[in-house]
Tab-separated table of C-alpha atoms in Angstrom:
chain	number	residue	atom	x	y	z
N	264	GLU	CA	0.066	0.283	0.375
N	265	ILE	CA	1.191	3.533	-0.841
N	266	VAL	CA	0.876	5.575	1.965
N	267	LEU	CA	0.793	9.483	1.553
N	268	THR	CA	1.957	11.608	3.824
N	269	GLN	CA	1.068	15.767	3.434
N	270	SER	CA	3.065	18.661	5.274
N	271	PRO	CA	1.992	20.786	7.029
N	272	GLY	CA	-0.730	19.408	9.579
N	273	THR	CA	-1.237	22.929	9.084
N	274	LEU	CA	-1.049	26.131	8.041
N	275	SER	CA	-2.372	30.074	9.369
N	276	LEU	CA	-2.120	32.458	6.845
N	277	SER	CA	-3.652	35.418	4.634
N	278	PRO	CA	-6.000	36.512	1.985
N	279	GLY	CA	-3.482	36.910	-0.695
N	280	GLU	CA	-0.635	35.199	0.413
N	281	ARG	CA	1.607	32.609	-1.870
N	282	VAL	CA	1.470	28.912	-0.624
N	283	THR	CA	1.916	25.588	-1.658
N	284	LEU	CA	1.487	22.226	-0.153
N	285	SER	CA	3.183	18.919	-0.226
N	286	CYS	CA	1.973	15.922	-0.084
N	287	ARG	CA	5.183	12.572	-0.050
N	288	ALA	CA	4.832	9.365	-1.330
N	289	SER	CA	6.226	5.806	-0.016
N	290	GLN	CA	6.729	4.863	-3.551
N	291	SER	CA	6.540	5.728	-6.590
N	292	VAL	CA	3.214	6.802	-7.755
N	293	SER	CA	2.324	5.284	-11.273
N	294	SER	CA	1.328	7.188	-14.480
N	295	SER	CA	1.489	10.336	-12.170
N	296	SER	CA	-1.827	9.439	-10.798
N	297	LEU	CA	-2.189	11.766	-8.489
N	298	ALA	CA	-5.415	14.009	-7.290
N	299	TRP	CA	-5.475	17.006	-4.993
N	300	TYR	CA	-9.173	17.495	-3.396
N	301	GLN	CA	-10.931	20.424	-1.309
N	302	GLN	CA	-13.083	19.511	1.520
N	303	LYS	CA	-15.123	22.046	3.892
N	304	PRO	CA	-16.932	21.690	6.893
N	305	GLY	CA	-20.050	19.649	6.300
N	306	GLN	CA	-19.316	19.291	2.553
N	307	ALA	CA	-17.810	16.653	0.577
N	308	PRO	CA	-14.777	16.385	-0.938
N	309	ARG	CA	-14.201	18.538	-4.182
N	310	LEU	CA	-11.556	17.402	-7.113
N	311	LEU	CA	-9.183	20.474	-7.884
N	312	ILE	CA	-6.756	18.333	-9.385
N	313	TYR	CA	-6.054	15.216	-11.546
N	314	GLY	CA	-2.889	13.462	-12.802
N	315	ALA	CA	-0.809	15.424	-10.875
N	316	SER	CA	-0.961	18.277	-12.634
N	317	SER	CA	-4.729	19.205	-14.748
N	318	ARG	CA	-7.155	21.241	-13.002
N	319	ALA	CA	-10.714	19.982	-12.993
N	320	SER	CA	-13.370	21.141	-14.176
N	321	GLY	CA	-14.848	25.240	-12.756
N	322	ILE	CA	-11.309	25.555	-10.540
N	323	PRO	CA	-9.537	28.053	-10.869
N	324	ASP	CA	-6.214	28.826	-12.477
N	325	ARG	CA	-4.838	30.351	-8.848
N	326	PHE	CA	-5.053	26.112	-8.411
N	327	SER	CA	-2.174	23.888	-9.970
N	328	GLY	CA	-0.311	21.014	-9.399
N	329	SER	CA	3.245	19.790	-9.407
N	330	GLY	CA	5.443	16.919	-9.298
N	331	SER	CA	6.698	13.513	-10.096
N	332	GLY	CA	7.817	10.185	-8.952
N	333	THR	CA	7.209	10.518	-4.866
N	334	ASP	CA	7.324	14.182	-4.689
N	335	PHE	CA	4.025	16.651	-4.766
N	336	THR	CA	2.561	19.935	-4.715
N	337	LEU	CA	-0.386	22.186	-4.884
N	338	THR	CA	0.309	25.375	-5.339
N	339	ILE	CA	-2.520	28.121	-4.685
N	340	SER	CA	-1.273	31.866	-5.767
N	341	ARG	CA	-3.423	33.923	-4.311
N	342	LEU	CA	-5.396	32.982	-1.857
N	343	GLU	CA	-8.815	33.524	-1.610
N	344	PRO	CA	-10.880	33.773	1.321
N	345	GLU	CA	-13.030	30.666	0.425
N	346	ASP	CA	-9.580	28.478	-0.432
N	347	PHE	CA	-9.666	28.074	4.159
N	348	ALA	CA	-10.481	24.368	3.970
N	349	VAL	CA	-8.983	21.175	4.405
N	350	TYR	CA	-6.630	19.832	1.181
N	351	TYR	CA	-6.404	16.486	0.542
N	352	CYS	CA	-4.350	14.001	-1.307
N	353	GLN	CA	-5.061	10.972	-3.194
N	354	GLN	CA	-3.338	7.824	-5.296
N	355	TYR	CA	-4.830	6.109	-7.469
N	356	GLY	CA	-2.514	4.342	-9.397
N	357	SER	CA	-1.859	1.380	-7.297
N	358	SER	CA	-4.566	-0.794	-5.473
N	359	PRO	CA	-5.635	-0.257	-2.802
N	360	ILE	CA	-6.652	4.126	-3.405
N	361	THR	CA	-5.055	5.714	-0.571
N	362	PHE	CA	-5.256	9.606	0.634
N	363	GLY	CA	-3.727	11.894	2.734
N	364	GLN	CA	-4.189	12.649	5.715
N	365	GLY	CA	-5.052	16.334	4.618
N	366	THR	CA	-3.337	20.225	5.047
N	367	ARG	CA	-5.607	22.120	7.154
N	368	LEU	CA	-5.697	26.123	5.683
N	369	GLU	CA	-6.855	28.163	8.624
N	370	ILE	CA	-6.660	32.305	7.948
N	371	LYS	CA	-4.412	33.924	10.043
M	255	GLU	CA	-26.257	17.793	-13.900
M	256	VAL	CA	-25.076	15.422	-12.803
M	257	GLN	CA	-26.264	14.808	-8.940
M	258	LEU	CA	-25.344	11.918	-6.515
M	259	LEU	CA	-27.579	11.470	-3.788
M	260	ASP	CA	-26.541	9.099	-1.078
M	261	SER	CA	-28.905	7.396	1.169
M	262	GLY	CA	-29.910	4.692	4.324
M	263	GLY	CA	-27.369	5.699	7.329
M	264	GLY	CA	-28.093	5.659	10.516
M	265	LEU	CA	-27.619	3.907	13.455
M	266	ILE	CA	-27.377	-0.177	14.113
M	267	GLN	CA	-25.876	-2.116	16.817
M	268	PRO	CA	-22.556	-3.882	16.443
M	269	GLY	CA	-22.707	-7.200	14.789
M	270	GLY	CA	-25.604	-5.263	12.665
M	271	SER	CA	-26.279	-5.223	8.933
M	272	LEU	CA	-27.307	-2.000	6.629
M	273	ARG	CA	-26.986	-0.651	3.184
M	274	VAL	CA	-26.933	2.416	2.132
M	275	SER	CA	-27.672	3.695	-1.406
M	276	CYS	CA	-26.441	6.047	-4.109
M	277	ALA	CA	-29.239	7.682	-6.241
M	278	ALA	CA	-27.098	8.449	-9.905
M	279	SER	CA	-28.613	11.033	-11.962
M	280	GLY	CA	-27.279	13.240	-15.266
M	281	PHE	CA	-25.551	11.324	-16.823
M	282	THR	CA	-25.052	7.418	-18.779
M	283	PHE	CA	-24.890	5.718	-15.184
M	284	ARG	CA	-23.527	2.106	-17.041
M	285	SER	CA	-20.129	3.914	-18.136
M	286	TYR	CA	-18.744	4.485	-15.041
M	287	ALA	CA	-16.931	2.758	-12.401
M	288	MET	CA	-18.146	4.589	-8.624
M	289	ASN	CA	-16.803	4.394	-5.394
M	290	TRP	CA	-17.522	4.049	-1.747
M	291	VAL	CA	-15.467	6.743	0.069
M	292	ARG	CA	-15.580	7.084	3.949
M	293	GLN	CA	-15.229	9.331	6.564
M	294	ALA	CA	-14.938	8.800	10.408
M	295	PRO	CA	-15.558	11.777	12.800
M	296	GLY	CA	-12.924	14.443	12.535
M	297	LYS	CA	-10.921	11.939	10.673
M	298	GLY	CA	-9.505	11.553	7.132
M	299	LEU	CA	-10.796	10.375	3.915
M	300	GLU	CA	-10.230	6.208	3.566
M	301	TRP	CA	-11.757	4.255	0.593
M	302	VAL	CA	-13.817	2.027	1.252
M	303	SER	CA	-15.056	-0.493	-2.142
M	304	GLY	CA	-14.940	0.120	-6.153
M	305	ILE	CA	-17.030	-1.411	-9.137
M	306	SER	CA	-16.771	-0.957	-12.587
M	307	GLY	CA	-19.383	0.601	-14.997
M	308	SER	CA	-20.860	-3.091	-15.646
M	309	GLY	CA	-19.876	-4.722	-12.352
M	310	ASP	CA	-18.354	-7.404	-12.817
M	311	SER	CA	-14.991	-5.816	-11.047
M	312	THR	CA	-15.216	-4.785	-7.281
M	313	ASN	CA	-12.265	-4.189	-5.225
M	314	TYR	CA	-12.730	-3.740	-1.120
M	315	ALA	CA	-10.468	-2.368	1.109
M	316	ASP	CA	-8.117	-4.977	2.835
M	317	SER	CA	-10.373	-3.370	6.593
M	318	VAL	CA	-14.050	-4.115	4.429
M	319	ARG	CA	-12.718	-7.210	2.816
M	320	GLY	CA	-15.117	-9.948	3.461
M	321	ARG	CA	-17.968	-7.929	5.521
M	322	PHE	CA	-18.726	-5.100	2.842
M	323	THR	CA	-20.645	-5.523	-0.694
M	324	ILE	CA	-20.894	-3.045	-3.579
M	325	SER	CA	-23.086	-3.426	-6.492
M	326	ARG	CA	-25.141	-1.577	-8.737
M	327	ASP	CA	-28.064	-1.856	-10.308
M	328	ASN	CA	-27.399	-0.141	-13.523
M	329	SER	CA	-31.525	-0.130	-14.965
M	330	LYS	CA	-32.161	1.963	-11.536
M	331	ASN	CA	-29.284	4.185	-11.777
M	332	THR	CA	-28.431	3.018	-7.932
M	333	LEU	CA	-25.255	2.413	-6.202
M	334	TYR	CA	-25.384	0.046	-3.202
M	335	LEU	CA	-23.062	-0.698	-0.670
M	336	GLN	CA	-23.843	-4.179	1.659
M	337	MET	CA	-22.367	-3.809	5.439
M	338	ASN	CA	-22.502	-6.941	7.001
M	339	SER	CA	-20.590	-7.330	10.980
M	340	LEU	CA	-20.772	-3.619	11.633
M	341	ARG	CA	-18.213	-2.713	13.945
M	342	ALA	CA	-17.389	1.075	16.037
M	343	GLU	CA	-14.663	1.636	13.622
M	344	ASP	CA	-16.377	1.602	10.679
M	345	THR	CA	-18.660	4.159	12.528
M	346	ALA	CA	-18.460	7.514	9.247
M	347	VAL	CA	-20.010	9.080	6.704
M	348	TYR	CA	-20.370	7.619	3.485
M	349	TYR	CA	-19.725	9.241	0.456
M	350	CYS	CA	-19.883	7.586	-2.899
M	351	ALA	CA	-18.094	9.265	-6.108
M	352	LYS	CA	-18.085	9.439	-9.438
M	353	ALA	CA	-14.834	8.428	-11.231
M	354	PRO	CA	-14.326	9.476	-14.505
M	355	GLY	CA	-13.774	6.235	-16.822
M	356	ASN	CA	-15.148	2.949	-16.402
M	357	PHE	CA	-12.072	1.782	-14.058
M	358	HIS	CA	-12.532	2.435	-10.277
M	359	ARG	CA	-8.627	3.195	-9.723
M	360	ASN	CA	-9.803	7.330	-11.139
M	361	PRO	CA	-10.005	10.559	-9.262
M	362	GLY	CA	-13.725	10.647	-7.770
M	363	ASP	CA	-14.917	13.585	-10.137
M	364	TYR	CA	-18.551	13.910	-8.454
M	365	TRP	CA	-19.120	13.145	-4.785
M	366	GLY	CA	-22.820	12.464	-3.060
M	367	GLN	CA	-23.180	14.463	0.362
M	368	GLY	CA	-22.856	11.422	2.155
M	369	THR	CA	-24.828	9.566	4.336
M	370	LEU	CA	-23.953	9.305	8.121
M	371	VAL	CA	-23.520	5.297	9.536
M	372	THR	CA	-23.223	5.083	13.199
M	373	VAL	CA	-22.300	1.513	15.166
M	374	SER	CA	-22.927	1.635	18.455
M	375	SER	CA	-24.767	0.302	21.036
Protein backbone atom coordinates (compact mmCIF):
# COMPACT_ATOMS: atom_id res chain seq x y z
CA GLU A 1 0.00 0.00 0.00
CA ILE A 2 1.27 3.47 -0.89
CA VAL A 3 1.34 5.77 2.14
CA LEU A 4 0.89 9.47 1.42
CA THR A 5 2.30 11.97 3.92
CA GLN A 6 1.10 15.56 3.69
CA SER A 7 2.91 18.51 5.18
CA PRO A 8 2.46 20.67 7.02
CA GLY A 9 -0.51 19.49 9.10
CA THR A 10 -1.86 23.01 9.55
CA LEU A 11 -1.02 26.31 7.91
CA SER A 12 -2.13 29.76 9.11
CA LEU A 13 -2.07 32.31 6.33
CA SER A 14 -3.76 35.51 5.19
CA PRO A 15 -5.86 36.15 2.08
CA GLY A 16 -3.68 37.20 -0.84
CA GLU A 17 -0.71 35.05 0.18
CA ARG A 18 0.76 32.24 -1.90
CA VAL A 19 0.84 28.73 -0.45
CA THR A 20 2.43 25.42 -1.39
CA LEU A 21 1.20 22.15 0.10
CA SER A 22 3.29 18.99 -0.03
CA CYS A 23 2.36 15.35 -0.55
CA ARG A 24 5.07 12.70 -0.37
CA ALA A 25 4.48 9.06 -1.34
CA SER A 26 6.18 6.03 0.23
CA GLN A 27 6.84 4.67 -3.28
CA SER A 28 6.56 6.00 -6.79
CA VAL A 29 3.03 6.89 -7.92
CA SER A 30 2.53 5.32 -11.33
CA SER A 31 1.63 7.52 -14.30
CA SER A 32 1.43 10.56 -12.02
CA SER A 33 -1.93 9.24 -10.81
CA LEU A 34 -2.19 11.84 -8.08
CA ALA A 35 -5.21 14.01 -7.27
CA TRP A 36 -5.91 16.87 -4.89
CA TYR A 37 -9.21 17.63 -3.17
CA GLN A 38 -10.59 20.50 -1.14
CA GLN A 39 -13.04 19.82 1.68
CA LYS A 40 -14.97 22.38 3.69
CA PRO A 41 -16.80 21.57 6.95
CA GLY A 42 -19.96 19.57 6.40
CA GLN A 43 -19.31 19.20 2.67
CA ALA A 44 -18.12 16.43 0.39
CA PRO A 45 -14.62 16.65 -1.07
CA ARG A 46 -14.25 18.60 -4.31
CA LEU A 47 -11.78 17.49 -6.98
CA LEU A 48 -9.23 20.21 -7.77
CA ILE A 49 -6.36 18.49 -9.62
CA TYR A 50 -5.94 15.09 -11.30
CA GLY A 51 -3.01 13.52 -13.12
CA ALA A 52 -0.77 15.56 -10.79
CA SER A 53 -1.19 18.78 -12.77
CA SER A 54 -4.51 18.92 -14.66
CA ARG A 55 -7.19 21.20 -13.24
CA ALA A 56 -10.66 19.71 -12.88
CA SER A 57 -13.61 21.37 -14.57
CA GLY A 58 -14.49 24.75 -13.11
CA ILE A 59 -11.41 25.05 -10.90
CA PRO A 60 -9.84 28.54 -10.88
CA ASP A 61 -6.38 28.89 -12.38
CA ARG A 62 -4.93 30.08 -9.07
CA PHE A 63 -4.80 26.35 -8.20
CA SER A 64 -1.95 24.40 -9.77
CA GLY A 65 -0.39 21.01 -9.19
CA SER A 66 3.04 19.65 -9.98
CA GLY A 67 5.36 16.77 -9.24
CA SER A 68 6.08 13.20 -10.19
CA GLY A 69 7.40 10.00 -8.69
CA THR A 70 7.13 10.44 -4.95
CA ASP A 71 6.92 14.22 -4.49
CA PHE A 72 3.90 16.32 -5.39
CA THR A 73 2.77 19.85 -4.59
CA LEU A 74 -0.41 21.89 -4.74
CA THR A 75 0.07 25.63 -5.08
CA ILE A 76 -2.53 28.33 -4.57
CA SER A 77 -1.09 31.46 -6.11
CA ARG A 78 -3.19 34.01 -4.22
CA LEU A 79 -5.44 32.88 -1.39
CA GLU A 80 -9.08 33.88 -1.51
CA PRO A 81 -11.29 33.75 1.62
CA GLU A 82 -13.13 30.70 0.22
CA ASP A 83 -9.87 28.72 -0.07
CA PHE A 84 -9.54 28.15 3.68
CA ALA A 85 -10.35 24.47 4.03
CA VAL A 86 -8.73 21.04 4.37
CA TYR A 87 -6.79 19.69 1.38
CA TYR A 88 -6.19 16.00 0.67
CA CYS A 89 -3.97 14.27 -1.84
CA GLN A 90 -4.95 10.88 -3.27
CA GLN A 91 -3.08 8.32 -5.32
CA TYR A 92 -5.08 6.10 -7.66
CA GLY A 93 -2.28 4.46 -9.61
CA SER A 94 -1.96 1.42 -7.35
CA SER A 95 -4.36 -0.69 -5.33
CA PRO A 96 -5.60 0.18 -2.86
CA ILE A 97 -6.44 3.81 -3.54
CA THR A 98 -5.01 5.85 -0.65
CA PHE A 99 -5.34 9.38 0.71
CA GLY A 100 -3.01 11.60 2.65
CA GLN A 101 -4.02 12.68 6.14
CA GLY A 102 -4.84 16.22 5.01
CA THR A 103 -3.49 19.74 5.45
CA ARG A 104 -5.71 22.29 7.19
CA LEU A 105 -5.44 25.80 5.78
CA GLU A 106 -6.70 28.36 8.28
CA ILE A 107 -7.04 32.12 8.29
CA LYS A 108 -4.35 33.94 10.23
CA GLU B 1 -26.25 18.18 -14.22
CA VAL B 2 -24.58 15.27 -12.45
CA GLN B 3 -26.22 14.48 -9.12
CA LEU B 4 -25.43 11.77 -6.56
CA LEU B 5 -27.76 11.30 -3.62
CA ASP B 6 -26.52 9.12 -0.74
CA SER B 7 -29.04 7.57 1.63
CA GLY B 8 -29.64 4.71 4.05
CA GLY B 9 -27.36 5.65 6.93
CA GLY B 10 -28.40 5.37 10.55
CA LEU B 11 -27.66 3.94 13.97
CA ILE B 12 -26.91 0.23 14.02
CA GLN B 13 -25.66 -2.09 16.74
CA PRO B 14 -22.26 -3.80 16.51
CA GLY B 15 -22.55 -6.99 14.49
CA GLY B 16 -25.54 -5.66 12.58
CA SER B 17 -26.11 -5.04 8.88
CA LEU B 18 -27.02 -1.99 6.86
CA ARG B 19 -27.26 -1.09 3.18
CA VAL B 20 -26.49 2.39 1.95
CA SER B 21 -27.47 3.61 -1.51
CA CYS B 22 -26.42 6.25 -4.01
CA ALA B 23 -28.96 7.40 -6.59
CA ALA B 24 -27.33 8.86 -9.69
CA SER B 25 -28.68 11.19 -12.35
CA GLY B 26 -27.42 13.50 -15.08
CA PHE B 27 -25.03 11.04 -16.77
CA THR B 28 -25.00 7.58 -18.37
CA PHE B 29 -24.59 5.64 -15.14
CA ARG B 30 -23.62 2.28 -16.68
CA SER B 31 -20.62 3.85 -18.43
CA TYR B 32 -18.79 4.92 -15.31
CA ALA B 33 -17.10 3.16 -12.42
CA MET B 34 -18.12 4.19 -8.93
CA ASN B 35 -16.43 4.18 -5.54
CA TRP B 36 -17.38 4.39 -1.88
CA VAL B 37 -15.18 6.55 0.35
CA ARG B 38 -15.73 7.02 4.08
CA GLN B 39 -14.72 9.57 6.67
CA ALA B 40 -14.79 8.83 10.38
CA PRO B 41 -15.82 11.78 12.58
CA GLY B 42 -13.03 14.36 12.63
CA LYS B 43 -10.74 12.14 10.55
CA GLY B 44 -9.47 11.90 7.00
CA LEU B 45 -10.75 10.11 3.89
CA GLU B 46 -10.54 6.34 3.42
CA TRP B 47 -11.33 4.49 0.19
CA VAL B 48 -13.67 1.56 0.87
CA SER B 49 -14.66 -0.10 -2.39
CA GLY B 50 -14.96 0.36 -6.15
CA ILE B 51 -16.97 -1.18 -8.98
CA SER B 52 -16.74 -1.04 -12.77
CA GLY B 53 -19.52 0.37 -14.92
CA SER B 54 -20.93 -3.04 -15.79
CA GLY B 55 -20.54 -4.30 -12.23
CA ASP B 56 -18.38 -7.27 -13.19
CA SER B 57 -15.27 -6.00 -11.43
CA THR B 58 -15.15 -5.05 -7.75
CA ASN B 59 -12.41 -4.12 -5.31
CA TYR B 60 -12.27 -3.66 -1.55
CA ALA B 61 -10.06 -2.20 1.14
CA ASP B 62 -8.58 -4.84 3.43
CA SER B 63 -10.47 -3.30 6.36
CA VAL B 64 -13.87 -4.24 4.85
CA ARG B 65 -13.14 -7.20 2.58
CA GLY B 66 -15.39 -10.14 3.45
CA ARG B 67 -17.85 -7.93 5.35
CA PHE B 68 -18.94 -5.32 2.78
CA THR B 69 -20.32 -5.91 -0.73
CA ILE B 70 -20.53 -3.25 -3.42
CA SER B 71 -23.09 -3.62 -6.20
CA ARG B 72 -25.02 -1.56 -8.70
CA ASP B 73 -28.34 -1.70 -10.52
CA ASN B 74 -27.81 0.04 -13.85
CA SER B 75 -31.53 -0.16 -14.65
CA LYS B 76 -32.19 1.96 -11.55
CA ASN B 77 -29.06 4.14 -11.78
CA THR B 78 -28.25 3.19 -8.20
CA LEU B 79 -25.09 2.12 -6.39
CA TYR B 80 -25.19 0.10 -3.17
CA LEU B 81 -22.94 -0.86 -0.30
CA GLN B 82 -24.12 -3.78 1.80
CA MET B 83 -22.38 -3.68 5.16
CA ASN B 84 -22.42 -6.75 7.42
CA SER B 85 -20.75 -7.57 10.74
CA LEU B 86 -20.47 -3.87 11.47
CA ARG B 87 -17.94 -2.65 14.02
CA ALA B 88 -17.57 0.57 15.96
CA GLU B 89 -14.65 1.51 13.71
CA ASP B 90 -16.99 1.49 10.69
CA THR B 91 -18.70 4.60 12.08
CA ALA B 92 -18.28 7.25 9.40
CA VAL B 93 -19.90 9.37 6.74
CA TYR B 94 -20.06 7.25 3.60
CA TYR B 95 -19.72 9.06 0.26
CA CYS B 96 -20.27 7.68 -3.19
CA ALA B 97 -17.99 9.11 -5.86
CA LYS B 98 -18.18 8.87 -9.64
CA ALA B 99 -15.03 8.01 -11.59
CA PRO B 100 -14.39 9.82 -14.92
CA GLY B 101 -14.11 6.50 -16.75
CA ASN B 102 -14.97 2.81 -16.52
CA PHE B 103 -12.10 1.88 -14.19
CA HIS B 104 -12.58 2.37 -10.46
CA ARG B 105 -8.96 3.43 -9.89
CA ASN B 106 -9.61 7.02 -10.87
CA PRO B 107 -10.23 10.25 -9.00
CA GLY B 108 -13.76 11.07 -7.94
CA ASP B 109 -15.00 13.88 -10.16
CA TYR B 110 -18.44 14.05 -8.55
CA TRP B 111 -19.41 13.13 -4.99
CA GLY B 112 -22.62 12.51 -3.09
CA GLN B 113 -23.41 14.52 0.01
CA GLY B 114 -22.68 11.54 2.26
CA THR B 115 -24.74 9.45 4.65
CA LEU B 116 -23.76 8.90 8.29
CA VAL B 117 -23.47 5.37 9.63
CA THR B 118 -23.11 5.08 13.40
CA VAL B 119 -22.25 1.71 14.91
CA SER B 120 -22.97 1.73 18.61
CA SER B 121 -24.86 -0.19 21.25
